[in-house]
Short mmCIF file of C-alpha atoms in Angstrom, two decimals:
data_model
loop_
_atom_site.label_atom_id
_atom_site.label_comp_id
_atom_site.label_asym_id
_atom_site.label_seq_id
_atom_site.Cartn_x
_atom_site.Cartn_y
_atom_site.Cartn_z
CA MET X 61 67.88 213.30 57.17
CA ASN X 62 64.78 214.48 55.47
CA SER X 63 63.39 214.25 52.09
CA SER X 64 64.81 217.98 51.17
CA GLU X 65 68.26 216.50 52.03
CA GLU X 66 67.80 213.08 50.13
CA SER X 67 66.55 215.39 46.88
CA ALA X 68 69.54 217.56 47.34
CA VAL X 69 71.83 214.46 47.62
CA SER X 70 70.17 212.63 44.57
CA ALA X 71 70.42 215.77 42.30
CA MET X 72 74.00 216.18 42.85
CA SER X 73 74.53 212.19 42.06
CA ALA X 74 72.62 212.71 38.98
CA GLY X 75 74.93 215.81 37.97
CA ARG X 76 72.14 218.45 38.56
CA PRO X 77 72.47 221.47 40.48
CA ALA X 78 72.23 220.41 44.25
CA LEU X 79 69.58 222.33 46.16
CA ARG X 80 70.28 224.59 49.17
CA MET X 81 70.60 222.91 52.46
CA GLY X 82 68.55 224.17 55.25
CA PRO X 83 70.02 224.70 59.01
CA ALA X 84 68.58 221.59 60.22
CA GLU X 85 70.25 219.65 57.60
CA LEU X 86 73.55 221.47 58.04
CA VAL X 87 73.45 220.93 61.61
CA GLN X 88 72.85 217.12 61.12
CA ALA X 89 75.52 216.95 58.58
CA ALA X 90 78.09 218.70 61.10
CA ALA X 91 76.99 216.32 63.63
CA MET X 92 77.50 213.12 61.59
CA ALA X 93 80.63 214.46 60.31
CA ARG X 94 82.06 215.10 63.86
CA ARG X 95 81.24 211.68 64.89
CA PHE X 96 82.83 210.07 61.75
CA TYR X 97 85.71 212.23 61.53
CA LEU X 98 86.64 213.31 64.79
CA GLU X 99 85.10 210.80 67.16
CA GLY X 100 85.95 207.92 64.83
CA LYS X 101 82.58 206.23 64.93
CA SER X 102 81.38 203.77 62.03
CA LYS X 103 78.58 204.66 59.75
CA ILE X 104 76.43 201.84 61.52
CA GLN X 105 77.02 203.55 64.67
CA ILE X 106 75.89 206.80 63.34
CA ALA X 107 72.96 205.42 61.74
CA GLU X 108 71.81 203.90 64.87
CA GLU X 109 72.26 207.14 66.58
CA PHE X 110 70.21 209.04 64.21
CA GLY X 111 67.68 206.54 63.04
CA VAL X 112 68.71 206.41 59.55
CA SER X 113 70.43 203.76 57.17
CA ARG X 114 73.91 203.68 56.61
CA PHE X 115 73.69 204.27 53.24
CA LYS X 116 72.22 207.68 54.29
CA VAL X 117 74.98 208.10 56.48
CA ALA X 118 77.36 207.83 53.69
CA ARG X 119 75.67 210.34 51.41
CA VAL X 120 75.44 212.69 54.06
CA LEU X 121 79.03 212.55 54.67
CA GLU X 122 79.72 212.66 50.92
CA THR X 123 77.39 215.89 50.81
CA ALA X 124 79.38 217.48 53.50
CA LEU X 125 82.65 217.37 52.19
CA GLU X 126 81.04 218.43 48.90
CA ARG X 127 79.64 221.46 50.51
CA ASP X 128 82.80 222.23 52.21
CA LEU X 129 81.30 221.51 55.75
CA VAL X 130 84.40 219.24 56.29
CA ARG X 131 88.15 219.97 54.89
CA ILE X 132 90.42 217.17 54.75
CA GLU X 133 93.86 218.19 54.80
CA ILE X 134 96.81 216.07 54.51
CA ARG X 135 100.02 217.38 56.25
CA VAL X 136 103.45 216.20 56.42
CA PRO X 137 106.67 218.36 57.61
CA ALA X 138 107.81 220.66 55.02
CA GLU X 139 110.83 219.11 54.22
CA LEU X 140 109.00 215.68 53.13
CA ASP X 141 107.71 215.20 49.67
CA ALA X 142 104.87 212.69 49.95
CA GLU X 143 103.67 212.53 46.96
CA ARG X 144 107.46 211.82 45.56
CA SER X 145 108.14 209.34 48.27
CA ASP X 146 104.90 207.50 47.34
CA ALA X 147 105.58 207.25 43.74
CA LEU X 148 108.91 205.97 44.46
CA ARG X 149 107.72 203.29 46.83
CA ALA X 150 105.35 201.93 44.28
CA ARG X 151 107.79 202.13 41.20
CA TYR X 152 110.45 200.30 42.96
CA GLY X 153 108.26 198.02 44.87
CA LEU X 154 110.00 199.49 48.30
CA ARG X 155 108.49 198.75 51.54
CA HIS X 156 109.22 202.11 52.51
CA ALA X 157 110.32 205.14 50.51
CA VAL X 158 110.94 208.87 52.30
CA VAL X 159 112.12 211.51 50.05
CA VAL X 160 113.35 214.85 51.61
CA GLU X 161 113.78 218.22 49.96
CA SER X 162 117.14 218.80 48.29
CA PRO X 163 119.15 221.39 49.83
CA PRO X 164 119.08 224.71 47.87
CA GLU X 165 121.69 224.93 44.91
CA GLY X 166 125.20 225.69 46.35
CA GLU X 167 124.22 225.33 49.97
CA ASP X 168 125.30 221.95 50.64
CA ALA X 169 127.80 220.22 48.39
CA SER X 170 128.67 217.36 50.54
CA PRO X 171 127.58 214.08 48.84
CA ASP X 172 125.47 212.86 51.63
CA PRO X 173 123.18 215.90 53.17
CA GLU X 174 122.91 215.76 56.86
CA ASN X 175 119.33 215.97 56.70
CA LEU X 176 119.11 212.50 54.98
CA GLY X 177 120.41 211.20 58.36
CA GLU X 178 118.10 213.36 60.38
CA VAL X 179 115.06 211.60 58.67
CA ALA X 180 116.57 208.14 58.53
CA ALA X 181 117.04 208.68 62.48
CA ASP X 182 113.31 209.04 62.70
CA LEU X 183 112.65 206.10 60.42
CA LEU X 184 114.58 203.95 62.47
CA GLY X 185 112.75 204.90 65.35
CA GLU X 186 109.72 203.86 63.66
CA LEU X 187 111.37 200.58 62.22
CA VAL X 188 113.07 199.05 65.06
CA ALA X 189 111.41 197.17 67.84
CA GLU X 190 112.31 195.89 71.36
CA GLY X 191 114.57 193.14 70.91
CA ASP X 192 115.71 193.63 67.26
CA VAL X 193 119.29 193.55 66.23
CA LEU X 194 120.13 196.59 64.25
CA GLY X 195 123.14 196.64 62.00
CA LEU X 196 125.13 199.80 60.83
CA ALA X 197 127.43 199.86 57.82
CA TRP X 198 130.44 202.36 57.31
CA GLY X 199 129.02 205.47 55.39
CA ARG X 200 128.84 209.16 56.03
CA SER X 201 125.11 208.83 56.01
CA THR X 202 124.96 206.34 58.46
CA ILE X 203 127.43 208.31 60.65
CA HIS X 204 124.97 211.40 60.49
CA MET X 205 121.76 209.09 61.35
CA ALA X 206 123.46 207.66 64.36
CA ALA X 207 124.23 211.01 65.47
CA ALA X 208 121.08 212.23 65.14
CA LEU X 209 119.19 209.39 67.01
CA ASP X 210 117.23 210.40 69.81
CA ARG X 211 115.14 207.23 70.21
CA LEU X 212 115.40 203.58 69.88
CA PRO X 213 113.72 200.79 71.52
CA PRO X 214 116.12 198.44 73.58
CA CYS X 215 118.19 196.23 70.98
CA THR X 216 121.44 195.24 70.33
CA VAL X 217 123.34 197.19 67.48
CA VAL X 218 125.94 195.30 65.30
CA GLN X 219 128.99 197.07 62.90
CA LEU X 220 128.49 195.42 59.52
CA THR X 221 131.81 196.69 57.87
CA GLY X 222 135.27 197.64 58.99
CA VAL X 223 136.05 201.27 58.99
CA TYR X 224 137.27 203.63 56.32
CA ASP X 225 140.48 204.09 58.27
CA ALA X 226 141.31 202.28 61.66
CA GLY X 227 142.51 205.73 62.92
CA THR X 228 139.45 207.67 62.56
CA ALA X 229 137.18 205.15 64.20
CA GLU X 230 136.15 207.22 66.90
CA ARG X 231 134.88 209.79 64.37
CA GLY X 232 133.06 207.00 62.12
CA SER X 233 131.35 203.59 62.42
CA VAL X 234 132.62 202.33 65.71
CA GLU X 235 131.26 205.62 67.45
CA ALA X 236 127.82 205.33 65.39
CA VAL X 237 127.39 201.80 66.88
CA ARG X 238 128.44 203.03 70.19
CA ARG X 239 126.09 205.95 70.00
CA ALA X 240 123.05 203.83 68.47
CA ALA X 241 123.77 201.37 71.53
CA GLN X 242 123.61 203.99 74.45
CA VAL X 243 120.38 205.58 72.89
CA SER X 244 118.76 202.10 72.85
CA GLY X 245 120.39 200.84 76.06
CA GLY X 246 121.28 197.70 74.24
CA GLU X 247 124.60 195.67 73.57
CA ALA X 248 127.43 197.26 71.20
CA HIS X 249 129.21 195.21 69.08
CA PRO X 250 131.65 197.39 66.73
CA ILE X 251 134.41 196.19 64.39
CA TYR X 252 138.06 197.47 65.28
CA ALA X 253 139.36 196.83 61.72
CA PRO X 254 139.91 198.45 58.40
CA MET X 255 137.27 197.82 55.75
CA LEU X 256 139.78 197.22 52.96
CA LEU X 257 142.74 194.88 53.62
CA PRO X 258 145.86 194.41 51.28
CA ASP X 259 144.75 190.71 50.31
CA PRO X 260 142.21 187.90 51.04
CA ALA X 261 144.34 185.79 53.65
CA THR X 262 144.82 188.92 55.72
CA ALA X 263 140.99 189.75 55.85
CA ALA X 264 140.50 186.16 56.57
CA ALA X 265 142.72 186.26 59.54
CA LEU X 266 140.82 189.13 61.09
CA ARG X 267 137.48 187.81 60.50
CA ASN X 268 138.91 184.91 62.72
CA GLN X 269 139.98 187.23 65.59
CA THR X 270 137.61 187.29 68.71
CA GLY X 271 135.61 190.35 68.74
CA ILE X 272 135.42 190.41 64.90
CA ALA X 273 134.27 186.74 64.74
CA ARG X 274 131.46 187.96 67.56
CA ALA X 275 130.28 190.78 65.33
CA PHE X 276 129.85 188.20 62.17
CA ASP X 277 127.90 185.92 64.39
CA TYR X 278 125.29 188.42 64.57
CA PHE X 279 124.83 189.12 61.14
CA ASP X 280 122.40 186.41 60.58
CA LYS X 281 120.46 187.74 63.71
CA VAL X 282 120.10 191.23 62.20
CA THR X 283 116.55 192.30 61.81
CA VAL X 284 117.17 195.95 60.70
CA ALA X 285 119.87 197.26 58.99
CA ALA X 286 120.91 201.11 57.48
CA VAL X 287 123.69 201.01 54.74
CA SER X 288 125.04 204.01 52.49
CA ILE X 289 125.45 203.81 48.51
CA GLY X 290 128.02 205.48 46.59
CA SER X 291 128.83 206.20 43.02
CA TRP X 292 132.11 204.82 41.60
CA GLU X 293 133.91 208.28 41.35
CA PRO X 294 135.93 210.19 43.80
CA GLY X 295 134.66 211.31 46.85
CA ILE X 296 131.34 209.71 46.22
CA SER X 297 132.67 206.17 47.38
CA THR X 298 134.63 204.99 50.22
CA VAL X 299 135.67 202.01 48.26
CA HIS X 300 136.84 203.94 45.31
CA ASP X 301 138.74 206.07 47.20
CA MET X 302 140.97 203.40 49.01
CA LEU X 303 142.05 201.78 45.95
CA SER X 304 144.98 202.48 43.88
CA ASP X 305 144.48 204.00 40.19
CA GLU X 306 145.25 200.70 38.76
CA GLU X 307 142.60 198.93 40.95
CA ARG X 308 140.05 201.48 40.11
CA ALA X 309 140.61 201.28 36.44
CA HIS X 310 140.27 197.66 36.38
CA TYR X 311 136.89 197.63 38.30
CA ALA X 312 135.78 200.24 36.22
CA SER X 313 136.45 198.30 33.08
CA LEU X 314 133.85 195.54 34.54
CA GLY X 315 131.10 198.44 34.52
CA VAL X 316 130.89 199.23 38.04
CA ALA X 317 128.09 201.79 38.46
CA ALA X 318 127.60 201.61 42.50
CA GLU X 319 129.29 200.66 45.71
CA MET X 320 127.13 199.51 48.82
CA SER X 321 129.37 198.00 52.04
CA ALA X 322 132.22 197.02 49.60
CA HIS X 323 129.95 195.24 47.23
CA LEU X 324 130.30 196.62 43.72
CA PHE X 325 127.16 196.69 41.05
CA ASP X 326 126.82 197.53 37.72
CA ALA X 327 123.74 199.80 36.28
CA SER X 328 121.49 196.56 36.02
CA GLY X 329 122.06 195.75 39.48
CA ARG X 330 124.33 192.98 38.93
CA ARG X 331 127.39 192.31 41.45
CA VAL X 332 130.75 192.57 39.76
CA GLY X 333 134.45 192.58 40.92
CA ARG X 334 133.42 190.33 43.65
CA ASP X 335 136.91 189.40 44.26
CA LEU X 336 137.25 192.80 46.25
CA VAL X 337 134.83 191.82 48.89
CA GLU X 338 137.43 188.83 49.45
CA ARG X 339 139.89 191.26 50.69
CA CYS X 340 137.14 193.36 53.11
CA ILE X 341 135.59 193.07 56.45
CA ALA X 342 132.11 193.52 55.65
CA VAL X 343 128.43 191.56 55.77
CA GLU X 344 128.22 189.14 52.89
CA ALA X 345 125.63 190.00 50.11
CA ASP X 346 123.41 186.55 50.71
CA ARG X 347 123.46 187.57 54.50
CA LEU X 348 122.48 190.99 53.81
CA ARG X 349 119.58 189.94 51.43
CA ARG X 350 118.06 187.57 54.43
CA ILE X 351 117.88 190.75 56.78
CA PRO X 352 114.07 191.91 56.65
CA GLU X 353 114.59 195.34 56.64
CA VAL X 354 117.56 197.05 54.79
CA VAL X 355 117.34 200.87 54.61
CA ALA X 356 119.57 202.80 52.27
CA ILE X 357 120.30 206.08 53.20
CA ALA X 358 121.45 208.45 49.84
CA GLY X 359 120.66 211.07 47.84
CA GLY X 360 122.09 213.66 45.42
CA GLN X 361 122.35 213.74 41.45
CA ARG X 362 125.54 212.43 41.71
CA LYS X 363 124.28 209.51 43.12
CA ALA X 364 121.10 208.75 41.54
CA ALA X 365 122.19 206.23 39.23
CA ALA X 366 123.94 204.38 41.68
CA ILE X 367 121.03 204.18 43.95
CA GLY X 368 118.85 203.11 40.80
CA ALA X 369 121.47 200.13 40.44
CA VAL X 370 121.50 199.17 44.09
CA LEU X 371 117.67 199.01 43.99
CA ARG X 372 117.73 196.62 41.12
CA SER X 373 120.11 194.35 43.05
CA GLY X 374 117.10 193.62 45.54
CA LEU X 375 119.36 194.04 48.60
CA VAL X 376 117.36 196.78 50.07
CA THR X 377 114.21 196.96 51.18
CA SER X 378 113.61 200.86 52.08
CA LEU X 379 115.31 204.21 50.89
CA VAL X 380 115.68 207.58 52.36
CA THR X 381 116.66 210.01 49.66
CA ASP X 382 116.06 213.68 48.40
CA THR X 383 113.99 215.04 45.55
CA SER X 384 117.19 215.26 43.11
CA ALA X 385 117.82 211.85 43.38
CA ALA X 386 113.83 210.85 43.61
CA ASP X 387 113.21 212.62 39.97
CA PHE X 388 116.08 211.14 38.31
CA LEU X 389 114.72 207.72 39.58
CA LEU X 390 110.98 208.26 39.00
CA THR X 391 111.82 209.84 35.28
CA GLU X 392 115.24 208.93 33.61
CA PHE X 393 115.79 205.44 35.25
CA ALA X 394 113.57 202.22 34.71
CA PRO X 395 113.03 200.06 37.95
CA GLY X 396 113.74 196.77 35.99
CA PRO X 397 111.76 193.67 36.27
CA ARG X 398 112.91 192.74 39.82
CA PRO X 399 111.85 195.51 42.45
CA ALA X 400 113.59 195.86 45.67
CA LEU X 401 110.96 194.32 47.61
CA ASP X 402 110.93 191.12 45.68
CA ARG X 403 114.60 190.56 47.01
CA ALA X 404 115.47 189.07 43.94
CA ASP X 405 119.28 188.15 43.20
CA PRO X 406 119.75 189.51 39.32
CA ASP X 407 122.93 187.28 39.24
CA GLU X 408 120.74 184.28 39.44
#
């Protein structure tokens, strides 16, 4: 760098109009920028090559940006919203937050748009390592995710809940577990049982059956889990739809705002109606809280408040959602004192 370039940089830093760079200065700045941005060399290495100080290199690189010699673009696929994702992660203390564009209004009326599952499948491809144990809970979004999986390191896959209807196992969570295991080349441990049973005694008896007990034994070994979230209304919560009108009214009177893997939550993230899970084949809340990475997959305005409630529970660490839910969570819903990354139990 010569004296005229140093003067130009000094003038810019002082707020004065910068002097015009000559061709030699431009060529040198371009060369340094190439070393730094494309070849990955450090400022010290560049300084040694050009016989200047690393501080001069830093000033030249800054000048290259200001003079538009270097343009830095941050590009993500069009369906991903990086700004909302980062804001959501920071607001709720999440380990990962991925926000995708909501379907155009009227195009996808389903409670769990399939594009969430597709993005979640890619996220699992990043998070799961060889030798991990992957847990999958029942849910439309997790079923969509499993169908979209095209890469997973060798891992064991275990089912975390029973199925909505044992007669539809081939189209539900059992098939999701099989699909994930097939992609990874690992073992599959499905649960051939309904999620909800008539009473706690029947549920306890089923948990002791060999195949189901073997799956439950893996719960403490799960390192990454994928779960769905439902709000307490028809068609948006599997558990809600399985109950009688009288039972729904009872749990609604307790303030249920959300459901995840047969666990019910009020708006503050506290678990309510704990007697229900005693009738269910599902991973226990304390075991779920000990899983290092729990990815929740849910989106849409109808689920937005429910997603917020579950985030407050501290049971999940990461979220895949869409822009409509993210906007609600960022503007209308206060995260509360225990962000998800703390894994704190609001009941304690």
